Short mmCIF file of C-alpha atoms and ligand atoms in Angstrom, two decimals:
data_model
loop_
_atom_site.label_atom_id
_atom_site.label_comp_id
_atom_site.label_asym_id
_atom_site.label_seq_id
_atom_site.Cartn_x
_atom_site.Cartn_y
_atom_site.Cartn_z
CA UNK A 62 0.00 0.00 0.00
CA UNK A 63 2.13 2.85 -1.27
CA UNK A 64 1.54 6.52 -0.86
CA UNK A 65 0.45 6.24 2.78
CA UNK A 66 3.73 7.35 4.37
CA UNK A 67 5.47 10.72 4.31
CA UNK A 68 7.17 11.60 1.02
CA UNK A 69 10.95 11.07 0.89
CA UNK A 70 12.90 13.41 -1.37
CA UNK A 71 15.94 11.80 -2.99
CA UNK A 72 18.80 13.30 -4.98
CA UNK A 73 21.22 11.70 -7.42
CA UNK A 74 24.54 13.36 -8.26
CA UNK A 75 27.09 12.91 -11.04
CA UNK A 76 28.50 9.46 -10.35
CA UNK A 77 31.89 7.83 -10.46
CA UNK A 78 31.95 4.89 -12.94
CA UNK A 79 29.45 2.18 -11.97
CA UNK A 80 31.14 -1.15 -11.33
CA UNK A 81 30.14 -4.58 -10.05
CA UNK A 82 27.16 -6.91 -10.25
CA UNK A 83 23.52 -5.83 -10.03
CA UNK A 84 21.26 -8.63 -8.74
CA UNK A 85 17.84 -7.16 -9.48
CA UNK A 86 14.73 -8.54 -7.73
CA UNK A 87 12.12 -10.96 -9.05
CA UNK A 88 9.82 -10.15 -11.93
CA UNK A 89 6.74 -8.21 -10.85
CA UNK A 90 4.40 -9.63 -13.50
CA UNK A 91 5.41 -13.21 -12.72
CA UNK A 92 5.30 -12.65 -8.95
CA UNK A 93 1.66 -11.45 -9.06
CA UNK A 94 0.74 -14.41 -11.24
CA UNK A 95 2.58 -16.96 -9.07
CA UNK A 96 0.48 -15.89 -6.06
CA UNK A 97 -2.79 -15.71 -8.01
CA UNK A 98 -2.35 -18.99 -9.89
CA UNK A 99 -1.22 -20.64 -6.65
CA UNK A 100 -4.44 -19.42 -5.01
CA UNK A 101 -6.50 -20.89 -7.89
CA UNK A 102 -4.76 -24.28 -7.68
CA UNK A 103 -5.27 -27.37 -5.63
CA UNK A 104 -2.32 -28.15 -3.34
CA UNK A 105 0.69 -26.15 -2.19
CA UNK A 106 2.50 -23.89 -4.64
CA UNK A 107 6.07 -23.11 -3.60
CA UNK A 108 7.57 -19.88 -4.87
CA UNK A 109 11.20 -18.77 -4.78
CA UNK A 110 12.56 -15.40 -5.86
CA UNK A 111 9.22 -13.66 -5.28
CA UNK A 112 9.45 -9.88 -5.58
CA UNK A 113 8.69 -8.54 -2.12
CA UNK A 114 7.65 -5.13 -3.39
CA UNK A 115 4.50 -3.47 -2.08
CA UNK A 116 2.49 -4.26 -5.23
CA UNK A 117 3.07 -7.98 -4.84
CA UNK A 118 2.55 -7.91 -1.05
CA UNK A 119 -0.85 -6.30 -1.69
CA UNK A 120 -1.70 -9.20 -4.03
CA UNK A 121 -0.59 -11.70 -1.35
CA UNK A 122 -2.95 -10.01 1.15
CA UNK A 123 -5.75 -10.07 -1.43
CA UNK A 124 -5.30 -13.80 -2.06
CA UNK A 125 -5.62 -14.39 1.70
CA UNK A 126 -8.83 -12.34 1.71
CA UNK A 127 -10.25 -14.66 -1.00
CA UNK A 128 -9.45 -17.72 1.13
CA UNK A 129 -5.96 -18.89 0.10
CA UNK A 130 -3.31 -19.57 2.72
CA UNK A 131 -0.27 -17.51 1.80
CA UNK A 132 2.89 -17.85 3.92
CA UNK A 133 6.34 -16.33 3.77
CA UNK A 134 9.09 -18.78 4.75
CA UNK A 135 12.18 -16.66 4.09
CA UNK A 136 13.40 -13.92 1.75
CA UNK A 137 11.59 -14.51 -1.55
CA UNK A 138 10.40 -17.96 -0.41
CA UNK A 139 6.63 -18.24 -0.16
CA UNK A 140 3.95 -20.91 -0.28
CA UNK A 141 0.32 -20.71 -1.33
CA UNK A 142 -2.32 -23.29 -0.38
CA UNK A 143 -4.89 -22.71 -3.08
CA UNK A 144 -8.68 -22.99 -3.05
CA UNK A 145 -8.99 -24.30 -6.63
CA UNK A 146 -10.69 -22.75 -9.68
CA UNK A 147 -14.10 -21.43 -8.59
CA UNK A 148 -13.17 -21.80 -4.90
CA UNK A 149 -12.72 -18.13 -3.97
CA UNK A 150 -14.46 -17.11 -0.72
CA UNK A 151 -16.16 -13.72 -0.45
CA UNK A 152 -13.76 -11.24 1.19
CA UNK A 153 -14.98 -9.64 4.40
CA UNK A 154 -13.17 -6.39 3.80
CA UNK A 155 -12.43 -4.01 0.95
CA UNK A 156 -9.47 -5.25 -1.14
CA UNK A 157 -6.79 -2.54 -1.22
CA UNK A 158 -4.45 -3.13 -4.18
CA UNK A 159 -2.28 -0.11 -3.29
CA UNK A 160 -0.50 1.17 -6.40
CA UNK A 161 -0.95 -1.95 -8.51
CA UNK A 162 -2.94 -1.92 -11.71
CA UNK A 163 -1.80 -5.45 -12.47
CA UNK A 164 -2.94 -6.70 -9.07
CA UNK A 165 -6.42 -5.17 -9.14
CA UNK A 166 -7.12 -5.97 -12.80
CA UNK A 167 -6.03 -9.60 -12.63
CA UNK A 168 -7.88 -10.19 -9.36
CA UNK A 169 -11.08 -8.61 -10.72
CA UNK A 170 -10.78 -11.06 -13.61
CA UNK A 171 -10.40 -14.13 -11.45
CA UNK A 172 -13.31 -13.37 -9.10
CA UNK A 173 -15.67 -12.25 -11.90
CA UNK A 174 -16.98 -15.72 -12.64
CA UNK A 175 -17.56 -16.78 -9.01
CA UNK A 176 -20.85 -16.03 -7.19
CA UNK A 177 -19.22 -13.59 -4.76
CA UNK A 178 -19.03 -9.83 -4.35
CA UNK A 179 -15.84 -7.86 -3.71
CA UNK A 180 -15.02 -4.19 -3.41
CA UNK A 181 -11.64 -2.93 -4.63
CA UNK A 182 -9.72 0.25 -3.97
CA UNK A 183 -6.16 1.53 -4.22
CA UNK A 184 -3.92 4.54 -3.64
CA UNK A 185 -4.43 7.97 -5.22
CA UNK A 186 -2.67 6.84 -8.41
CA UNK A 187 -4.67 3.62 -8.83
CA UNK A 188 -7.95 5.39 -8.08
CA UNK A 189 -7.35 7.57 -11.16
CA UNK A 190 -6.75 4.66 -13.54
CA UNK A 191 -9.40 3.30 -15.92
CA UNK A 192 -11.06 0.01 -14.95
CA UNK A 193 -13.59 0.04 -17.81
CA UNK A 194 -11.08 -2.04 -19.79
CA UNK A 195 -11.78 -4.84 -17.27
CA UNK A 196 -15.42 -4.22 -16.39
CA UNK A 197 -16.42 -4.27 -20.10
CA UNK A 198 -15.13 -7.81 -20.81
CA UNK A 199 -16.15 -9.27 -17.42
CA UNK A 200 -19.69 -8.01 -18.08
CA UNK A 201 -19.75 -10.36 -21.08
CA UNK A 202 -19.20 -13.28 -18.67
CA UNK A 203 -22.16 -12.01 -16.62
CA UNK A 204 -20.37 -10.01 -13.89
CA UNK A 205 -21.67 -6.62 -12.77
CA UNK A 206 -19.51 -3.70 -11.64
CA UNK A 207 -20.36 -0.53 -9.77
CA UNK A 208 -17.59 2.04 -9.61
CA UNK A 209 -17.02 5.78 -9.55
CA UNK A 210 -17.51 7.98 -12.59
CA UNK A 211 -15.29 7.02 -15.51
CA UNK A 212 -15.01 3.44 -14.28
CA UNK A 213 -12.69 4.40 -11.42
CA UNK A 214 -12.02 2.71 -8.06
CA UNK A 215 -13.38 2.17 -5.49
CA UNK A 216 -15.45 -0.38 -7.33
CA UNK A 217 -17.65 -3.32 -6.38
CA UNK A 218 -17.74 -6.37 -8.62
CA UNK A 219 -20.59 -8.86 -8.36
CA UNK A 220 -19.35 -12.11 -9.86
CA UNK A 221 -21.47 -14.05 -12.35
CA UNK A 222 -23.55 -16.90 -10.88
CA UNK A 223 -23.84 -18.73 -14.22
CA UNK A 224 -20.88 -17.49 -16.27
CA UNK A 225 -20.79 -17.97 -20.02
CA UNK A 226 -17.53 -18.22 -22.01
CA UNK A 227 -16.41 -15.19 -23.97
CA UNK A 228 -14.64 -14.37 -27.24
CA UNK A 229 -12.98 -11.01 -26.80
CA UNK A 230 -10.68 -8.70 -28.77
CA UNK A 231 -9.19 -6.11 -26.38
CA UNK A 232 -9.37 -2.62 -27.91
CA UNK A 233 -5.88 -1.79 -26.59
CA UNK A 234 -2.60 -3.74 -26.34
CA UNK A 235 -2.78 -4.83 -22.70
CA UNK A 236 -1.49 -7.95 -20.99
CA UNK A 237 -3.59 -7.03 -17.97
CA UNK A 238 -6.81 -7.08 -20.00
CA UNK A 239 -5.85 -10.30 -21.80
CA UNK A 240 -4.99 -11.90 -18.45
CA UNK A 241 -8.17 -10.74 -16.71
CA UNK A 242 -10.28 -12.28 -19.48
CA UNK A 243 -8.36 -15.57 -19.40
CA UNK A 244 -8.60 -15.71 -15.60
CA UNK A 245 -12.35 -15.08 -15.76
CA UNK A 246 -12.55 -17.81 -18.41
CA UNK A 247 -11.06 -20.32 -15.97
CA UNK A 248 -14.37 -20.65 -14.13
CA UNK A 249 -16.63 -20.46 -17.20
CA UNK A 250 -17.66 -23.60 -19.07
CA UNK A 251 -16.43 -24.08 -22.66
CA UNK A 252 -13.75 -22.10 -24.47
CA UNK A 253 -12.78 -18.53 -23.70
CA UNK A 254 -10.91 -16.84 -26.54
CA UNK A 255 -8.82 -13.65 -26.53
CA UNK A 256 -7.72 -12.19 -29.85
CA UNK A 257 -4.70 -9.93 -29.59
CA UNK A 258 -4.04 -7.62 -32.53
CA UNK A 259 -0.68 -6.71 -30.98
CA UNK A 260 0.99 -9.39 -28.86
CA UNK A 261 1.69 -8.45 -25.23
CA UNK A 262 3.69 -10.14 -22.46
CA UNK A 263 2.78 -13.81 -22.42
CA UNK A 264 3.39 -14.82 -18.79
CA UNK A 265 -0.28 -15.70 -18.19
CA UNK A 266 -0.39 -18.13 -21.11
CA UNK A 267 2.97 -19.71 -20.20
CA UNK A 268 2.17 -20.04 -16.50
CA UNK A 269 -1.43 -21.22 -16.93
CA UNK A 270 -0.06 -24.04 -19.08
CA UNK A 271 2.50 -24.78 -16.38
CA UNK A 272 -0.31 -25.05 -13.80
CA UNK A 273 -2.13 -27.56 -16.04
CA UNK A 274 -4.61 -25.48 -18.07
CA UNK A 275 -5.17 -26.15 -21.75
CA UNK A 276 -4.14 -22.91 -23.49
CA UNK A 277 -3.37 -22.72 -27.21
CA UNK A 278 -2.02 -19.81 -29.22
CA UNK A 279 -2.56 -19.52 -32.95
CA UNK A 280 -1.41 -16.80 -35.38
CA UNK A 281 -4.24 -15.88 -37.75
CA UNK A 282 -5.21 -12.99 -40.05
CA UNK A 283 -7.29 -11.61 -37.15
CA UNK A 284 -4.22 -11.57 -34.89
CA UNK A 285 -2.98 -13.88 -32.16
CA UNK A 286 -5.83 -16.14 -31.04
CA UNK A 287 -5.49 -17.46 -27.48
CA UNK A 288 -7.92 -20.22 -26.53
CA UNK A 289 -8.48 -21.48 -22.98
CA UNK A 290 -10.55 -24.55 -22.09
CA UNK A 291 -12.67 -23.55 -19.11
CA UNK A 292 -12.95 -25.21 -15.72
CA UNK A 293 -9.59 -26.97 -15.61
CA UNK A 294 -8.19 -28.30 -12.37
CA UNK A 295 -5.09 -26.20 -11.77
CA UNK A 296 -2.40 -28.13 -9.92
CA UNK A 297 0.05 -26.50 -7.49
CA UNK A 298 3.55 -25.93 -8.87
CA UNK A 299 7.03 -24.88 -7.88
CA UNK A 300 7.67 -21.45 -9.36
CA UNK A 301 11.18 -19.97 -9.54
CA UNK A 302 10.56 -16.31 -10.37
CA UNK A 303 13.22 -14.95 -12.77
CA UNK A 304 14.68 -11.46 -12.30
CA UNK A 305 12.69 -8.50 -13.62
CA UNK A 306 13.92 -7.07 -16.95
CA UNK A 307 11.95 -3.89 -16.19
CA UNK A 308 13.99 -3.43 -13.00
CA UNK A 309 17.23 -4.44 -14.75
CA UNK A 310 16.53 -1.52 -17.11
CA UNK A 311 17.58 1.00 -14.43
CA UNK A 312 21.14 -0.20 -13.67
CA UNK A 313 21.60 -1.05 -17.39
CA UNK A 314 20.65 2.47 -18.51
CA UNK A 315 22.62 4.07 -15.68
CA UNK A 316 25.77 2.18 -16.73
CA UNK A 317 25.28 3.26 -20.35
CA UNK A 318 25.22 6.97 -19.48
CA UNK A 319 27.71 7.20 -16.57
CA UNK A 320 31.20 7.48 -18.13
CA UNK A 321 33.61 4.61 -17.42
CA UNK A 322 30.91 2.20 -16.17
CA UNK A 323 31.18 -1.56 -16.66
CA UNK A 324 28.59 -3.72 -14.85
CA UNK A 325 27.12 -7.20 -14.96
CA UNK A 326 23.36 -7.75 -14.60
CA UNK A 327 22.76 -11.50 -14.28
CA UNK A 328 19.65 -13.44 -15.27
CA UNK A 329 17.78 -10.82 -17.32
CA UNK A 330 14.76 -12.12 -19.23
CA UNK A 331 15.09 -12.23 -22.99
CA UNK A 332 11.43 -13.17 -23.41
CA UNK A 333 10.58 -11.57 -26.78
CA UNK A 334 7.46 -9.98 -25.27
CA UNK A 335 9.66 -8.15 -22.69
CA UNK A 336 13.06 -7.46 -24.29
CA UNK A 337 12.26 -4.43 -26.48
CA UNK A 338 14.45 -2.03 -24.48
CA UNK A 339 17.61 -4.05 -25.01
CA UNK A 340 17.03 -4.14 -28.78
CA UNK A 341 16.37 -0.38 -28.79
CA UNK A 342 19.51 0.35 -26.76
CA UNK A 343 21.63 -1.77 -29.13
CA UNK A 344 20.23 0.26 -32.06
CA UNK A 345 21.29 3.42 -30.21
CA UNK A 346 24.85 2.09 -30.07
CA UNK A 347 24.87 0.48 -26.61
CA UNK A 348 27.70 -1.86 -25.66
CA UNK A 349 25.67 -4.73 -24.16
CA UNK A 350 26.82 -8.34 -24.31
CA UNK A 351 24.31 -11.15 -23.75
CA UNK A 352 26.31 -13.84 -21.93
CA UNK A 353 25.45 -17.37 -20.86
CA UNK A 354 21.97 -17.64 -22.45
CA UNK A 355 19.83 -20.24 -20.63
CA UNK A 356 16.37 -20.91 -19.23
CA UNK A 357 15.36 -19.92 -15.68
CA UNK A 358 11.86 -20.28 -14.24
CA UNK A 359 10.54 -21.11 -17.72
CA UNK A 360 11.91 -17.86 -19.20
CA UNK A 361 14.87 -17.41 -21.57
CA UNK A 362 17.49 -15.35 -19.67
CA UNK A 363 21.02 -14.04 -20.21
CA UNK A 364 23.66 -12.22 -18.13
CA UNK A 365 24.09 -8.69 -19.41
CA UNK A 366 27.52 -7.06 -19.45
CA UNK A 367 26.97 -3.35 -19.94
CA UNK A 368 29.63 -0.73 -20.58
CA UNK A 369 29.36 3.05 -20.86
CA UNK A 370 28.57 3.95 -24.47
CA UNK A 371 28.33 7.04 -26.63
CA UNK A 372 24.73 6.69 -27.82
CA UNK A 373 22.83 8.23 -30.73
CA UNK A 374 19.13 8.97 -31.13
CA UNK A 375 16.90 6.71 -33.24
CA UNK A 376 13.33 6.34 -34.44
CA UNK A 377 11.94 3.67 -32.11
CA UNK A 378 9.45 1.46 -34.01
CA UNK A 379 5.88 1.84 -32.70
CA UNK A 380 5.46 -1.92 -33.16
CA UNK A 381 7.97 -2.45 -30.36
CA UNK A 382 5.95 -0.47 -27.79
CA UNK A 383 4.32 -3.38 -26.02
CA UNK A 384 7.63 -5.24 -25.58
CA UNK A 385 9.12 -2.26 -23.70
CA UNK A 386 6.02 -0.45 -22.45
CA UNK A 387 7.34 0.03 -18.90
CA UNK A 388 10.78 1.09 -20.08
CA UNK A 389 9.90 4.35 -21.91
CA UNK A 390 10.58 6.58 -18.88
CA UNK A 391 14.17 5.40 -18.50
CA UNK A 392 14.58 5.18 -22.28
CA UNK A 393 13.70 8.87 -22.50
CA UNK A 394 16.48 9.59 -19.97
CA UNK A 395 18.95 7.64 -22.11
CA UNK A 396 17.66 9.54 -25.16
CA UNK A 397 18.35 12.84 -23.37
CA UNK A 398 21.99 11.77 -22.91
CA UNK A 399 22.35 10.57 -26.51
CA UNK A 400 23.42 12.63 -29.50
CA UNK A 401 20.54 13.55 -31.83
CA UNK A 402 16.79 13.07 -31.69
CA UNK A 403 14.90 9.99 -30.42
CA UNK A 404 11.31 9.63 -31.61
CA UNK A 405 9.03 7.30 -29.64
CA UNK A 406 5.67 6.87 -31.39
CA UNK A 407 2.80 4.51 -30.48
CA UNK A 408 2.99 5.18 -26.75
CA UNK A 409 -0.52 6.47 -25.86
CA UNK A 410 -0.91 3.68 -23.25
CA UNK A 411 1.77 5.50 -21.21
CA UNK A 412 -0.89 8.10 -20.41
CA UNK A 413 -2.79 5.62 -18.20
CA UNK A 414 0.05 3.98 -16.28
CA UNK A 415 0.82 4.71 -12.60
CA UNK A 416 1.00 8.31 -13.86
CA UNK A 417 0.67 9.96 -17.26
CA UNK A 418 4.23 8.95 -18.09
CA UNK A 419 4.51 11.07 -21.25
CA UNK A 420 3.61 14.17 -19.28
CA UNK A 421 5.67 13.24 -16.21
CA UNK A 422 8.83 12.60 -18.26
CA UNK A 423 8.30 15.60 -20.53
CA UNK A 424 7.89 18.05 -17.63
CA UNK A 425 10.79 16.62 -15.61
CA UNK A 426 13.17 16.47 -18.58
CA UNK A 427 12.26 20.04 -19.55
CA UNK A 428 12.99 21.15 -15.98
CA UNK A 429 16.42 19.50 -16.40
CA UNK A 430 17.06 21.52 -19.58
CA UNK A 431 16.08 18.96 -22.24
CA UNK A 432 13.97 19.89 -25.29
CA UNK A 433 10.87 17.69 -25.65
CA UNK A 434 8.03 17.43 -28.16
CA UNK A 435 4.95 15.38 -27.43
CA UNK A 436 1.49 14.57 -28.65
CA UNK A 437 -1.14 12.15 -27.41
CA UNK A 438 0.74 9.14 -28.79
CA UNK A 439 4.37 10.27 -29.18
CA UNK A 440 7.33 11.46 -27.15
CA UNK A 441 10.29 13.08 -28.91
CA UNK A 442 13.50 13.79 -26.98
CA UNK A 443 16.19 16.10 -28.33
CA UNK A 444 19.37 14.50 -27.01
CA UNK A 445 22.07 16.74 -25.55
CA UNK A 446 24.94 14.30 -26.00
CA UNK A 447 27.17 12.70 -23.34
CA UNK A 448 27.47 14.98 -20.30
CA UNK A 449 25.19 17.53 -21.95
CA UNK A 450 22.09 17.47 -19.72
CA UNK A 451 22.17 20.42 -17.29
CA UNK A 452 19.95 18.78 -14.59
CA UNK A 453 19.59 20.84 -11.42
CA UNK A 454 15.84 20.31 -10.93
CA UNK A 455 13.44 18.57 -8.57
CA UNK A 456 11.12 16.35 -10.60
CA UNK A 457 7.68 15.16 -9.52
CA UNK A 458 7.33 11.37 -9.29
CA UNK A 459 3.50 11.41 -9.28
CA UNK A 460 3.29 8.23 -7.12
CA UNK A 461 5.07 6.41 -9.97
CA UNK A 462 8.05 4.17 -9.16
CA UNK A 463 9.45 4.19 -12.68
CA UNK A 464 9.31 7.99 -12.96
CA UNK A 465 11.17 8.32 -9.64
CA UNK A 466 13.90 5.82 -10.63
CA UNK A 467 14.27 7.33 -14.11
CA UNK A 468 15.04 10.83 -12.82
CA UNK A 469 17.48 9.44 -10.26
CA UNK A 470 19.29 7.65 -13.12
CA UNK A 471 19.40 10.98 -14.99
CA UNK A 472 20.97 12.65 -11.96
CA UNK A 473 23.88 10.17 -12.09
CA UNK A 474 24.91 11.56 -15.50
CA UNK A 475 23.65 15.17 -15.49
CA UNK A 476 25.90 18.20 -14.85
CA UNK A 477 23.94 19.15 -11.72
CA UNK A 478 22.05 17.03 -9.16
CA UNK A 479 18.55 15.81 -10.01
CA UNK A 480 16.02 15.24 -7.21
CA UNK A 481 12.66 13.53 -7.06
CA UNK A 482 10.06 14.97 -4.72
CA UNK A 483 8.97 11.54 -3.47
CA UNK A 484 10.95 8.32 -3.85
CA UNK A 485 8.65 6.16 -1.68
CA UNK A 486 6.82 4.63 -4.70
CA UNK A 487 10.08 2.86 -5.66
CA UNK A 488 9.21 0.28 -2.98
CA UNK A 489 6.30 -0.96 -5.10
CA UNK A 490 8.60 -2.74 -7.59
CA UNK A 491 12.28 -2.32 -6.63
CA UNK A 492 12.63 -1.99 -2.85
CA UNK A 493 16.44 -2.46 -2.98
CA UNK A 494 17.00 0.16 -5.71
CA UNK A 495 18.79 2.68 -3.49
CA UNK A 496 21.17 0.10 -1.93
CA UNK A 497 21.82 -1.68 -5.21
CA UNK A 498 22.69 1.52 -7.07
CA UNK A 499 24.86 2.72 -4.15
CA UNK A 500 26.77 -0.60 -4.23
CA UNK A 501 27.50 -0.02 -7.91
CA UNK A 502 28.93 3.37 -6.93
CA UNK A 503 26.03 5.72 -7.62
CA UNK A 504 25.64 8.77 -5.46
CA UNK A 505 22.05 8.89 -4.19
CA UNK A 506 21.09 10.64 -0.96
CA UNK A 507 17.89 11.10 1.01
CA UNK A 508 17.20 14.74 1.75
CA UNK A 509 16.20 15.13 5.37
CA UNK A 510 14.05 18.09 6.21
C1 LIG B 277 1.60 -5.91 -16.86
C2 LIG B 277 1.13 -5.41 -18.03
C3 LIG B 277 1.43 -4.04 -18.50
C4 LIG B 277 2.58 -3.39 -17.72
C5 LIG B 277 2.47 -3.65 -16.24
C6 LIG B 277 2.48 -5.14 -15.96
C7 LIG B 277 1.26 -7.30 -16.50
O1 LIG B 277 0.29 -3.24 -18.33
O2 LIG B 277 2.62 -2.02 -17.97
O3 LIG B 277 3.52 -3.04 -15.55
O4 LIG B 277 1.90 -7.86 -15.58
O5 LIG B 277 0.35 -7.87 -17.13
P1 LIG B 277 -0.86 -3.13 -19.48
O6 LIG B 277 -1.58 -4.39 -19.54
O7 LIG B 277 -1.73 -1.99 -19.00
O8 LIG B 277 -0.11 -2.77 -20.73
#
């Protein structure tokens, strides 16, 4: 539950070369799903490497509220005694998903086809985010939702008593929407089908199969057709959560822009639905080596050796947006430190993330002396070249972990310190960010009042 404590201002200063190994925490998307799928299974799911960020802890609490037994045994080591598909109990209290869009949207999906009622809320950021993208498809299964104007939280969902299967084409590229529909389909009879025009992260499909569901994926003229056979018995699994490529992005980008840096980031996912940033950085001239490719926790991973690089701006293909959707904030920082212009089209979904990330990055970068152009769907950064960003501003993080971390990365390479007004949201996805970056040699301080 982020955003409840006092804000903590943090400042990053021009850093000495970053050196050493960055062991980033477990993947946020996979951590949410490990808890949720464990709760929907029969037996005891054992999880290692779970991300213990606030978003995931909120999902753990929610799974307890729906009747699963969720226990922490040690750092990253958790177990879930599930209630089985269709076995969710009605929560006694409001479910607070904190800052997590993934948590609330996936959980709404999985309770929507059970005859129970639940009320969801979240922090000030989550209460601004659109839930219509979930309430529209779950209505097709027979669920009813009552929320605030504009489909905002708090919201009560009345699950369908006699759910029917659904064939649904999400109007936007969203793994959360795809996953919510598939999770709702678990407790509906027959086949539930999601048609994705643009493929998004595929952890739900991979993991559902791992837990014993029958999920097929077919490429057709309509797009990618994902078919789930309803009412499977999901069977508890052992889940080793791989490290989060979206967290790895921060030390990787910092090393690229801090002169003299040379770091190793082990076990970074190369899942093609998640690795867009690394392809983009290579196109910008980044010196990244992909060492020791292997499989970990069902995901292709590699160890990344990253050295400081003189980067140049590029036109980032819009078609790559969904494979790097969470990485645009830190990519725009890298673009500011590159030579020439970087154009990032096809990014309108950034407007409805934890904050309006186009606006948050544009305003903060401008305050740091960088020229920006933007429209509803595009961010254009006029790079100032290595060492060229003046910095010297305090940027608003808008309750958004990735905005806060991005500006701190900028401060490591800018001429003058860069501060964020509130670094507390970082704990939602990367609670060890400050320590990990300090170990690499970054200069980040907390400003005490
Ligand atoms: C996520 C999907 C993405 C991403 C989010 C995690 C997921 O959101 O931004 O951080 O785990 O399914 P959208 O589905 O809104 O694109």
